[in-house]
């Protein structure tokens, strides 16, 4: 089994996701856009980032409980020094982009794909083939918080748990 990340670890090298950057001309939910690579390992070296993983876009717990907290409390996260919030799931970049748009998100939060779950698999945090529900806070390349949900509820990966650790 892969080694889970924990506070004090360096964020691993070679981690990337794909996402569709927001552009006004592709702002409609049904507009596709072109996915680009997000080099998480590189980007996380000079930022404070909250990486939130969910099993799937548009699913009841992910949509109604988990992600809404991050959307609603984004100003509080920013006030605590968070430069970027990234939401990943097993879904492809187009589904993630549509999910962001359906929630009124342009570029305030990056909705990216861990397509096929290579990153989540590398740390052993999956639910079958899907990404598990977890949160990781990385401060300039160093993991300062990393917790995977022990059950179906949103507790240790929710925004309030993350805010308490910042």
Backbone as JSON Lines, residues from 0, in Angstrom:
{"i":0,"aa":"X","n":[0.84,-1.2,0.0],"ca":[0.0,0.0,0.0],"c":[0.88,1.25,0.0]}
{"i":1,"aa":"X","n":[0.4,2.26,-0.68],"ca":[1.13,3.52,-0.76],"c":[1.14,4.21,0.6]}
{"i":2,"aa":"X","n":[2.11,5.09,0.76],"ca":[2.23,5.8,2.03],"c":[1.38,7.07,2.02]}
{"i":3,"aa":"X","n":[0.5,7.19,2.99],"ca":[-0.33,8.38,3.13],"c":[0.55,9.57,3.51]}
{"i":4,"aa":"X","n":[0.12,10.74,3.11],"ca":[0.83,11.96,3.5],"c":[0.45,12.32,4.93]}
{"i":5,"aa":"X","n":[1.37,12.94,5.63],"ca":[1.1,13.4,6.99],"c":[1.81,14.73,7.21]}
{"i":6,"aa":"X","n":[1.37,15.43,8.23],"ca":[1.99,16.71,8.57],"c":[3.49,16.53,8.75]}
{"i":7,"aa":"X","n":[4.25,17.44,8.15],"ca":[5.7,17.39,8.22],"c":[6.34,16.83,6.96]}
{"i":8,"aa":"X","n":[5.57,16.1,6.16],"ca":[6.1,15.56,4.9],"c":[6.28,16.67,3.87]}
{"i":9,"aa":"X","n":[7.23,16.47,2.97],"ca":[7.31,17.31,1.78],"c":[6.23,16.85,0.82]}
{"i":10,"aa":"X","n":[5.59,17.79,0.13],"ca":[4.63,17.39,-0.89],"c":[5.41,16.7,-2.0]}
{"i":11,"aa":"X","n":[4.94,15.56,-2.5],"ca":[5.74,14.78,-3.46],"c":[5.98,15.5,-4.79]}
{"i":12,"aa":"X","n":[7.05,15.1,-5.43],"ca":[7.37,15.59,-6.77],"c":[6.56,14.82,-7.8]}
{"i":13,"aa":"X","n":[6.39,15.42,-8.97],"ca":[5.75,14.74,-10.09],"c":[4.24,14.66,-10.02]}
{"i":14,"aa":"X","n":[3.61,15.48,-9.18],"ca":[2.15,15.46,-9.06],"c":[1.57,16.53,-9.97]}
{"i":15,"aa":"X","n":[0.64,16.13,-10.81],"ca":[-0.05,17.1,-11.65],"c":[-1.51,16.69,-11.8]}
{"i":16,"aa":"X","n":[-2.33,17.67,-12.08],"ca":[-3.74,17.48,-12.33],"c":[-4.06,18.17,-13.65]}
{"i":17,"aa":"X","n":[-5.26,17.99,-14.16],"ca":[-5.69,18.76,-15.33],"c":[-6.94,19.54,-14.95]}
{"i":18,"aa":"X","n":[-7.05,20.73,-15.54],"ca":[-8.23,21.55,-15.33],"c":[-8.46,22.42,-16.55]}
{"i":19,"aa":"X","n":[-9.67,22.97,-16.63],"ca":[-10.02,23.88,-17.71],"c":[-10.07,25.28,-17.12]}
{"i":20,"aa":"X","n":[-9.09,26.13,-17.45],"ca":[-9.1,27.5,-16.92],"c":[-10.36,28.25,-17.37]}
{"i":21,"aa":"X","n":[-10.89,29.06,-16.49],"ca":[-12.08,29.84,-16.83],"c":[-11.72,30.91,-17.85]}
{"i":22,"aa":"X","n":[-12.57,31.03,-18.86],"ca":[-12.5,32.12,-19.84],"c":[-13.92,32.57,-20.1]}
{"i":23,"aa":"X","n":[-14.17,33.86,-20.24],"ca":[-15.55,34.32,-20.48],"c":[-16.21,33.64,-21.67]}
{"i":24,"aa":"X","n":[-15.44,33.39,-22.72],"ca":[-16.04,32.78,-23.91],"c":[-16.42,31.3,-23.71]}
{"i":25,"aa":"X","n":[-15.92,30.69,-22.65],"ca":[-16.33,29.31,-22.33],"c":[-16.99,29.27,-20.95]}
{"i":26,"aa":"X","n":[-17.67,30.36,-20.6],"ca":[-18.27,30.48,-19.28],"c":[-19.56,29.71,-19.07]}
{"i":27,"aa":"X","n":[-20.21,29.3,-20.16],"ca":[-21.44,28.53,-20.02],"c":[-21.13,27.13,-19.51]}
{"i":28,"aa":"X","n":[-22.04,26.57,-18.74],"ca":[-21.83,25.23,-18.2],"c":[-21.57,24.21,-19.3]}
{"i":29,"aa":"X","n":[-22.2,24.39,-20.45],"ca":[-22.06,23.42,-21.54],"c":[-20.87,23.7,-22.44]}
{"i":30,"aa":"X","n":[-20.15,24.79,-22.22],"ca":[-18.96,25.1,-23.03],"c":[-17.78,24.29,-22.5]}
{"i":31,"aa":"X","n":[-17.02,23.71,-23.41],"ca":[-16.0,22.74,-22.99],"c":[-14.66,23.35,-22.58]}
{"i":32,"aa":"X","n":[-14.06,24.19,-23.39],"ca":[-12.72,24.68,-23.08],"c":[-11.68,23.59,-23.3]}
{"i":33,"aa":"X","n":[-10.44,23.95,-23.11],"ca":[-9.32,23.04,-23.33],"c":[-8.62,22.77,-22.0]}
{"i":34,"aa":"X","n":[-8.53,21.51,-21.58],"ca":[-7.83,21.21,-20.33],"c":[-6.33,21.5,-20.44]}
{"i":35,"aa":"X","n":[-5.77,21.96,-19.34],"ca":[-4.33,22.2,-19.26],"c":[-3.8,21.5,-18.02]}
{"i":36,"aa":"X","n":[-2.5,21.3,-18.02],"ca":[-1.84,20.65,-16.88],"c":[-1.63,21.66,-15.77]}
{"i":37,"aa":"X","n":[-1.89,21.23,-14.55],"ca":[-1.59,22.01,-13.36],"c":[-0.5,21.24,-12.62]}
{"i":38,"aa":"X","n":[0.71,21.77,-12.63],"ca":[1.84,21.11,-11.99],"c":[1.8,21.42,-10.5]}
{"i":39,"aa":"X","n":[1.09,20.57,-9.76],"ca":[0.88,20.8,-8.33],"c":[2.2,20.85,-7.57]}
{"i":40,"aa":"X","n":[3.12,19.96,-7.87],"ca":[4.39,19.93,-7.16],"c":[5.12,21.26,-7.28]}
{"i":41,"aa":"X","n":[5.11,21.83,-8.47],"ca":[5.77,23.11,-8.7],"c":[4.99,24.26,-8.06]}
{"i":42,"aa":"X","n":[3.68,24.29,-8.29],"ca":[2.85,25.38,-7.78],"c":[2.82,25.43,-6.26]}
{"i":43,"aa":"X","n":[2.84,24.27,-5.62],"ca":[2.71,24.22,-4.17],"c":[3.99,24.66,-3.45]}
{"i":44,"aa":"X","n":[5.09,24.78,-4.17],"ca":[6.36,25.17,-3.53],"c":[6.38,26.62,-3.06]}
{"i":45,"aa":"X","n":[5.58,27.47,-3.69],"ca":[5.62,28.89,-3.29],"c":[4.24,29.43,-2.93]}
{"i":46,"aa":"X","n":[3.37,28.53,-2.48],"ca":[2.02,28.95,-2.09],"c":[1.57,28.16,-0.86]}
{"i":47,"aa":"X","n":[0.54,28.71,-0.22],"ca":[-0.19,27.97,0.8],"c":[-1.48,27.52,0.11]}
{"i":48,"aa":"X","n":[-1.65,26.19,0.03],"ca":[-2.72,25.61,-0.78],"c":[-3.55,24.64,0.05]}
{"i":49,"aa":"X","n":[-4.85,24.68,-0.16],"ca":[-5.74,23.67,0.39],"c":[-6.18,22.8,-0.78]}
{"i":50,"aa":"X","n":[-5.84,21.52,-0.71],"ca":[-6.23,20.54,-1.71],"c":[-7.34,19.68,-1.11]}
{"i":51,"aa":"X","n":[-8.5,19.74,-1.74],"ca":[-9.67,19.01,-1.25],"c":[-10.02,17.96,-2.29]}
{"i":52,"aa":"X","n":[-10.18,16.73,-1.84],"ca":[-10.55,15.65,-2.75],"c":[-11.93,15.11,-2.4]}
{"i":53,"aa":"X","n":[-12.7,14.85,-3.45],"ca":[-14.04,14.26,-3.29],"c":[-14.17,13.08,-4.24]}
{"i":54,"aa":"X","n":[-15.05,12.13,-3.93],"ca":[-15.22,10.97,-4.81],"c":[-15.83,11.32,-6.17]}
{"i":55,"aa":"X","n":[-16.69,12.35,-6.23],"ca":[-17.28,12.67,-7.52],"c":[-18.02,13.99,-7.54]}
{"i":56,"aa":"X","n":[-17.93,14.65,-8.68],"ca":[-18.65,15.91,-8.89],"c":[-20.16,15.65,-8.9]}
{"i":57,"aa":"X","n":[-20.91,16.65,-8.49],"ca":[-22.37,16.63,-8.55],"c":[-23.02,15.54,-7.69]}
{"i":58,"aa":"X","n":[-22.28,14.89,-6.81],"ca":[-22.88,13.87,-5.94],"c":[-23.39,14.55,-4.67]}
{"i":59,"aa":"X","n":[-24.41,13.99,-4.01],"ca":[-25.07,14.72,-2.93],"c":[-24.16,15.23,-1.82]}
{"i":60,"aa":"X","n":[-23.35,14.37,-1.22],"ca":[-22.5,14.83,-0.11],"c":[-21.44,15.79,-0.62]}
{"i":61,"aa":"X","n":[-20.83,15.47,-1.75],"ca":[-19.78,16.33,-2.3],"c":[-20.31,17.72,-2.6]}
{"i":62,"aa":"X","n":[-21.46,17.78,-3.25],"ca":[-22.04,19.07,-3.65],"c":[-22.66,19.81,-2.47]}
{"i":63,"aa":"X","n":[-23.52,19.15,-1.73],"ca":[-24.33,19.86,-0.74],"c":[-23.63,20.1,0.58]}
{"i":64,"aa":"X","n":[-22.68,19.26,0.94],"ca":[-22.04,19.37,2.25],"c":[-20.59,19.78,2.15]}
{"i":65,"aa":"X","n":[-19.83,19.08,1.32],"ca":[-18.38,19.26,1.33],"c":[-17.94,20.56,0.64]}
{"i":66,"aa":"X","n":[-18.27,20.71,-0.61],"ca":[-17.75,21.83,-1.41],"c":[-18.39,23.16,-1.03]}
{"i":67,"aa":"X","n":[-19.66,23.14,-0.66],"ca":[-20.33,24.4,-0.3],"c":[-19.6,25.13,0.82]}
{"i":68,"aa":"X","n":[-19.09,24.38,1.78],"ca":[-18.36,25.02,2.87],"c":[-17.14,25.77,2.37]}
{"i":69,"aa":"X","n":[-16.41,25.19,1.44],"ca":[-15.22,25.85,0.88],"c":[-15.59,27.08,0.06]}
{"i":70,"aa":"X","n":[-16.7,26.99,-0.65],"ca":[-17.15,28.14,-1.44],"c":[-17.57,29.27,-0.51]}
{"i":71,"aa":"X","n":[-18.38,28.94,0.49],"ca":[-18.91,29.95,1.41],"c":[-17.82,30.57,2.29]}
{"i":72,"aa":"X","n":[-16.82,29.78,2.66],"ca":[-15.8,30.27,3.59],"c":[-14.47,30.58,2.91]}
{"i":73,"aa":"X","n":[-14.49,30.76,1.6],"ca":[-13.27,31.12,0.88],"c":[-12.64,32.4,1.44]}
{"i":74,"aa":"X","n":[-13.43,33.44,1.75],"ca":[-12.8,34.64,2.35],"c":[-12.07,34.35,3.67]}
{"i":75,"aa":"X","n":[-12.61,33.45,4.48],"ca":[-11.94,33.1,5.74],"c":[-10.63,32.36,5.48]}
{"i":76,"aa":"X","n":[-10.65,31.47,4.49],"ca":[-9.42,30.76,4.11],"c":[-8.37,31.75,3.63]}
{"i":77,"aa":"X","n":[-8.78,32.69,2.78],"ca":[-7.85,33.7,2.26],"c":[-7.3,34.56,3.4]}
{"i":78,"aa":"X","n":[-8.15,34.88,4.36],"ca":[-7.72,35.7,5.49],"c":[-6.68,34.97,6.34]}
{"i":79,"aa":"X","n":[-6.67,33.65,6.29],"ca":[-5.69,32.85,7.02],"c":[-4.47,32.52,6.17]}
{"i":80,"aa":"X","n":[-4.33,33.22,5.03],"ca":[-3.13,33.08,4.22],"c":[-3.18,32.06,3.11]}
{"i":81,"aa":"X","n":[-4.33,31.46,2.86],"ca":[-4.43,30.48,1.79],"c":[-4.42,31.2,0.44]}
{"i":82,"aa":"X","n":[-3.48,30.8,-0.41],"ca":[-3.37,31.39,-1.74],"c":[-4.31,30.73,-2.75]}
{"i":83,"aa":"X","n":[-4.53,29.42,-2.59],"ca":[-5.31,28.7,-3.59],"c":[-6.04,27.53,-2.94]}
{"i":84,"aa":"X","n":[-7.28,27.33,-3.35],"ca":[-8.04,26.13,-3.0],"c":[-8.22,25.35,-4.29]}
{"i":85,"aa":"X","n":[-7.93,24.07,-4.24],"ca":[-8.07,23.19,-5.4],"c":[-8.95,22.02,-5.0]}
{"i":86,"aa":"X","n":[-9.99,21.79,-5.78],"ca":[-10.88,20.67,-5.57],"c":[-10.6,19.64,-6.65]}
{"i":87,"aa":"X","n":[-10.24,18.44,-6.23],"ca":[-9.99,17.38,-7.21],"c":[-11.01,16.26,-7.03]}
{"i":88,"aa":"X","n":[-11.23,15.55,-8.11],"ca":[-12.03,14.33,-8.06],"c":[-11.57,13.4,-9.17]}
{"i":89,"aa":"X","n":[-12.16,12.24,-9.17],"ca":[-11.9,11.21,-10.17],"c":[-12.41,11.66,-11.55]}
{"i":90,"aa":"X","n":[-13.39,12.56,-11.57],"ca":[-13.98,13.01,-12.82],"c":[-12.97,13.7,-13.72]}
{"i":91,"aa":"X","n":[-13.25,13.72,-15.02],"ca":[-12.33,14.38,-15.96],"c":[-12.43,15.9,-15.83]}
{"i":92,"aa":"X","n":[-11.53,16.59,-16.48],"ca":[-11.41,18.05,-16.36],"c":[-12.67,18.77,-16.83]}
{"i":93,"aa":"X","n":[-13.37,18.23,-17.84],"ca":[-14.57,18.89,-18.34],"c":[-15.7,18.81,-17.33]}
{"i":94,"aa":"X","n":[-15.85,17.67,-16.67],"ca":[-16.88,17.54,-15.64],"c":[-16.56,18.47,-14.48]}
{"i":95,"aa":"X","n":[-15.29,18.52,-14.1],"ca":[-14.88,19.4,-13.01],"c":[-15.16,20.87,-13.37]}
{"i":96,"aa":"X","n":[-14.88,21.25,-14.62],"ca":[-15.14,22.63,-15.05],"c":[-16.63,22.93,-15.02]}
{"i":97,"aa":"X","n":[-17.45,22.01,-15.48],"ca":[-18.9,22.21,-15.45],"c":[-19.39,22.32,-14.0]}
{"i":98,"aa":"X","n":[-18.82,21.53,-13.11],"ca":[-19.2,21.59,-11.7],"c":[-18.85,22.95,-11.11]}
{"i":99,"aa":"X","n":[-17.68,23.45,-11.43],"ca":[-17.3,24.79,-10.96],"c":[-18.29,25.83,-11.46]}
{"i":100,"aa":"X","n":[-18.57,25.8,-12.75],"ca":[-19.5,26.78,-13.35],"c":[-20.89,26.67,-12.74]}
{"i":101,"aa":"X","n":[-21.35,25.46,-12.5],"ca":[-22.68,25.25,-11.9],"c":[-22.75,25.86,-10.5]}
{"i":102,"aa":"X","n":[-21.6,26.0,-9.86],"ca":[-21.52,26.61,-8.52],"c":[-21.14,28.09,-8.57]}
{"i":103,"aa":"X","n":[-21.1,28.67,-9.77],"ca":[-20.78,30.09,-9.9],"c":[-19.31,30.41,-9.7]}
{"i":104,"aa":"X","n":[-18.45,29.4,-9.82],"ca":[-17.02,29.6,-9.62],"c":[-16.36,29.84,-10.97]}
{"i":105,"aa":"X","n":[-15.57,30.9,-11.03],"ca":[-14.8,31.17,-12.24],"c":[-13.37,30.7,-12.0]}
{"i":106,"aa":"X","n":[-12.56,31.54,-11.34],"ca":[-11.18,31.13,-11.06],"c":[-10.82,31.28,-9.59]}
{"i":107,"aa":"X","n":[-11.83,31.49,-8.74],"ca":[-11.57,31.65,-7.31],"c":[-11.09,30.35,-6.69]}
{"i":108,"aa":"X","n":[-11.59,29.25,-7.2],"ca":[-11.2,27.91,-6.77],"c":[-10.92,27.13,-8.05]}
{"i":109,"aa":"X","n":[-9.86,26.33,-8.05],"ca":[-9.58,25.48,-9.22],"c":[-10.25,24.13,-9.0]}
{"i":110,"aa":"X","n":[-11.1,23.75,-9.93],"ca":[-11.72,22.43,-9.93],"c":[-10.95,21.6,-10.94]}
{"i":111,"aa":"X","n":[-10.15,20.66,-10.46],"ca":[-9.23,19.9,-11.32],"c":[-9.53,18.41,-11.25]}
{"i":112,"aa":"X","n":[-8.92,17.7,-12.17],"ca":[-9.12,16.26,-12.27],"c":[-7.87,15.49,-11.85]}
{"i":113,"aa":"X","n":[-8.1,14.52,-10.98],"ca":[-7.09,13.49,-10.69],"c":[-7.55,12.28,-11.5]}
{"i":114,"aa":"X","n":[-7.59,12.48,-12.82],"ca":[-8.2,11.54,-13.77],"c":[-7.56,10.16,-13.67]}
{"i":115,"aa":"X","n":[-8.37,9.19,-13.27],"ca":[-7.84,7.85,-13.03],"c":[-7.24,7.71,-11.65]}
{"i":116,"aa":"X","n":[-7.24,8.77,-10.88],"ca":[-6.77,8.82,-9.49],"c":[-5.29,8.47,-9.28]}
{"i":117,"aa":"X","n":[-4.38,8.9,-10.17],"ca":[-2.97,8.54,-9.95],"c":[-2.39,9.14,-8.66]}
{"i":118,"aa":"X","n":[-2.72,10.4,-8.36],"ca":[-2.19,10.99,-7.13],"c":[-2.81,10.32,-5.91]}
{"i":119,"aa":"X","n":[-4.13,10.24,-5.9],"ca":[-4.82,9.63,-4.76],"c":[-4.36,8.2,-4.54]}
{"i":120,"aa":"X","n":[-4.15,7.47,-5.62],"ca":[-3.64,6.1,-5.51],"c":[-2.23,6.08,-4.93]}
{"i":121,"aa":"X","n":[-1.43,7.07,-5.31],"ca":[-0.03,7.1,-4.84],"c":[0.08,7.28,-3.34]}
{"i":122,"aa":"X","n":[-0.95,7.89,-2.73],"ca":[-0.94,8.06,-1.28],"c":[-1.89,7.09,-0.59]}
{"i":123,"aa":"X","n":[-2.51,6.2,-1.38],"ca":[-3.38,5.18,-0.8],"c":[-4.73,5.69,-0.36]}
{"i":124,"aa":"X","n":[-5.16,6.83,-0.89],"ca":[-6.42,7.42,-0.47],"c":[-7.43,7.39,-1.61]}
{"i":125,"aa":"X","n":[-7.98,6.2,-1.85],"ca":[-8.99,6.01,-2.88],"c":[-10.19,5.28,-2.29]}
{"i":126,"aa":"X","n":[-11.28,5.34,-3.02],"ca":[-12.48,4.56,-2.73],"c":[-12.72,3.71,-3.97]}
{"i":127,"aa":"X","n":[-12.18,2.52,-3.97],"ca":[-12.19,1.71,-5.19],"c":[-11.39,2.46,-6.25]}
{"i":128,"aa":"X","n":[-11.97,2.66,-7.43],"ca":[-11.23,3.37,-8.48],"c":[-11.27,4.9,-8.32]}
{"i":129,"aa":"X","n":[-12.09,5.39,-7.41],"ca":[-12.29,6.84,-7.28],"c":[-11.36,7.47,-6.23]}
{"i":130,"aa":"X","n":[-11.26,8.77,-6.32],"ca":[-10.55,9.53,-5.29],"c":[-11.37,9.45,-4.0]}
{"i":131,"aa":"X","n":[-10.69,9.37,-2.88],"ca":[-11.37,9.37,-1.58],"c":[-11.7,10.81,-1.19]}
{"i":132,"aa":"X","n":[-12.37,10.95,-0.07],"ca":[-12.7,12.27,0.48],"c":[-11.6,12.63,1.48]}
{"i":133,"aa":"X","n":[-10.82,13.67,1.17],"ca":[-9.74,14.08,2.06],"c":[-9.38,15.54,1.84]}
{"i":134,"aa":"X","n":[-8.58,16.06,2.75],"ca":[-8.04,17.42,2.62],"c":[-6.57,17.41,3.0]}
{"i":135,"aa":"X","n":[-5.79,18.16,2.22],"ca":[-4.36,18.31,2.48],"c":[-4.05,19.8,2.41]}
{"i":136,"aa":"X","n":[-3.36,20.31,3.41],"ca":[-2.9,21.7,3.37],"c":[-1.39,21.66,3.17]}
{"i":137,"aa":"X","n":[-0.94,22.39,2.17],"ca":[0.49,22.45,1.86],"c":[0.92,23.91,1.98]}
{"i":138,"aa":"X","n":[1.94,24.15,2.78],"ca":[2.47,25.5,2.98],"c":[3.89,25.54,2.43]}
{"i":139,"aa":"X","n":[4.03,26.14,1.25],"ca":[5.32,26.27,0.58],"c":[6.06,24.93,0.51]}
{"i":140,"aa":"X","n":[5.34,23.93,-0.02],"ca":[5.94,22.63,-0.27],"c":[5.89,21.64,0.88]}
{"i":141,"aa":"X","n":[5.49,22.11,2.07],"ca":[5.46,21.25,3.25],"c":[4.01,20.97,3.65]}
{"i":142,"aa":"X","n":[3.7,19.69,3.83],"ca":[2.36,19.3,4.27],"c":[2.2,19.7,5.74]}
{"i":143,"aa":"X","n":[1.15,20.5,6.02],"ca":[0.9,20.88,7.41],"c":[-0.38,20.24,7.96]}
{"i":144,"aa":"X","n":[-1.18,19.65,7.07],"ca":[-2.39,18.95,7.48],"c":[-2.75,17.97,6.37]}
{"i":145,"aa":"X","n":[-3.1,16.76,6.74],"ca":[-3.52,15.76,5.76],"c":[-4.4,14.74,6.46]}
{"i":146,"aa":"X","n":[-5.68,14.75,6.1],"ca":[-6.62,13.83,6.74],"c":[-7.6,13.27,5.73]}
{"i":147,"aa":"X","n":[-7.8,11.97,5.8],"ca":[-8.78,11.26,4.97],"c":[-9.98,10.93,5.85]}
{"i":148,"aa":"X","n":[-11.16,11.09,5.29],"ca":[-12.37,10.79,6.04],"c":[-12.42,9.31,6.41]}
{"i":149,"aa":"X","n":[-12.72,9.02,7.67],"ca":[-12.82,7.63,8.11],"c":[-14.13,6.96,7.71]}
{"i":150,"aa":"X","n":[-15.13,7.77,7.39],"ca":[-16.45,7.23,7.01],"c":[-17.05,8.15,5.95]}
{"i":151,"aa":"X","n":[-18.36,8.04,5.73],"ca":[-19.01,8.82,4.67],"c":[-19.25,10.29,5.03]}
{"i":152,"aa":"X","n":[-19.19,10.62,6.3],"ca":[-19.45,11.99,6.71],"c":[-18.31,12.92,6.31]}
{"i":153,"aa":"X","n":[-18.6,14.22,6.34],"ca":[-17.56,15.23,6.11],"c":[-17.18,15.79,7.48]}
{"i":154,"aa":"X","n":[-16.02,15.37,7.96],"ca":[-15.55,15.83,9.27],"c":[-14.14,16.39,9.11]}
{"i":155,"aa":"X","n":[-13.14,15.53,9.05],"ca":[-11.74,15.95,9.02],"c":[-11.33,16.62,7.71]}
{"i":156,"aa":"X","n":[-12.13,16.47,6.65],"ca":[-11.79,17.1,5.38],"c":[-12.65,18.32,5.08]}
{"i":157,"aa":"X","n":[-13.53,18.64,5.97],"ca":[-14.42,19.79,5.78],"c":[-13.69,21.1,6.04]}
{"i":158,"aa":"X","n":[-14.31,22.17,5.59],"ca":[-13.67,23.48,5.7],"c":[-13.41,23.89,7.15]}
{"i":159,"aa":"X","n":[-14.31,23.55,8.06],"ca":[-14.1,23.96,9.45],"c":[-12.89,23.26,10.07]}
{"i":160,"aa":"X","n":[-12.69,21.98,9.75],"ca":[-11.52,21.26,10.24],"c":[-10.24,21.87,9.68]}
{"i":161,"aa":"X","n":[-10.27,22.24,8.41],"ca":[-9.1,22.85,7.78],"c":[-8.83,24.23,8.37]}
{"i":162,"aa":"X","n":[-9.88,25.04,8.52],"ca":[-9.69,26.38,9.1],"c":[-9.08,26.28,10.5]}
{"i":163,"aa":"X","n":[-9.47,25.28,11.26],"ca":[-8.95,25.13,12.62],"c":[-7.44,24.82,12.64]}
{"i":164,"aa":"X","n":[-6.92,24.3,11.55],"ca":[-5.49,23.95,11.47],"c":[-4.63,25.04,10.83]}
{"i":165,"aa":"X","n":[-5.26,26.07,10.32],"ca":[-4.48,27.14,9.65],"c":[-3.99,28.18,10.64]}
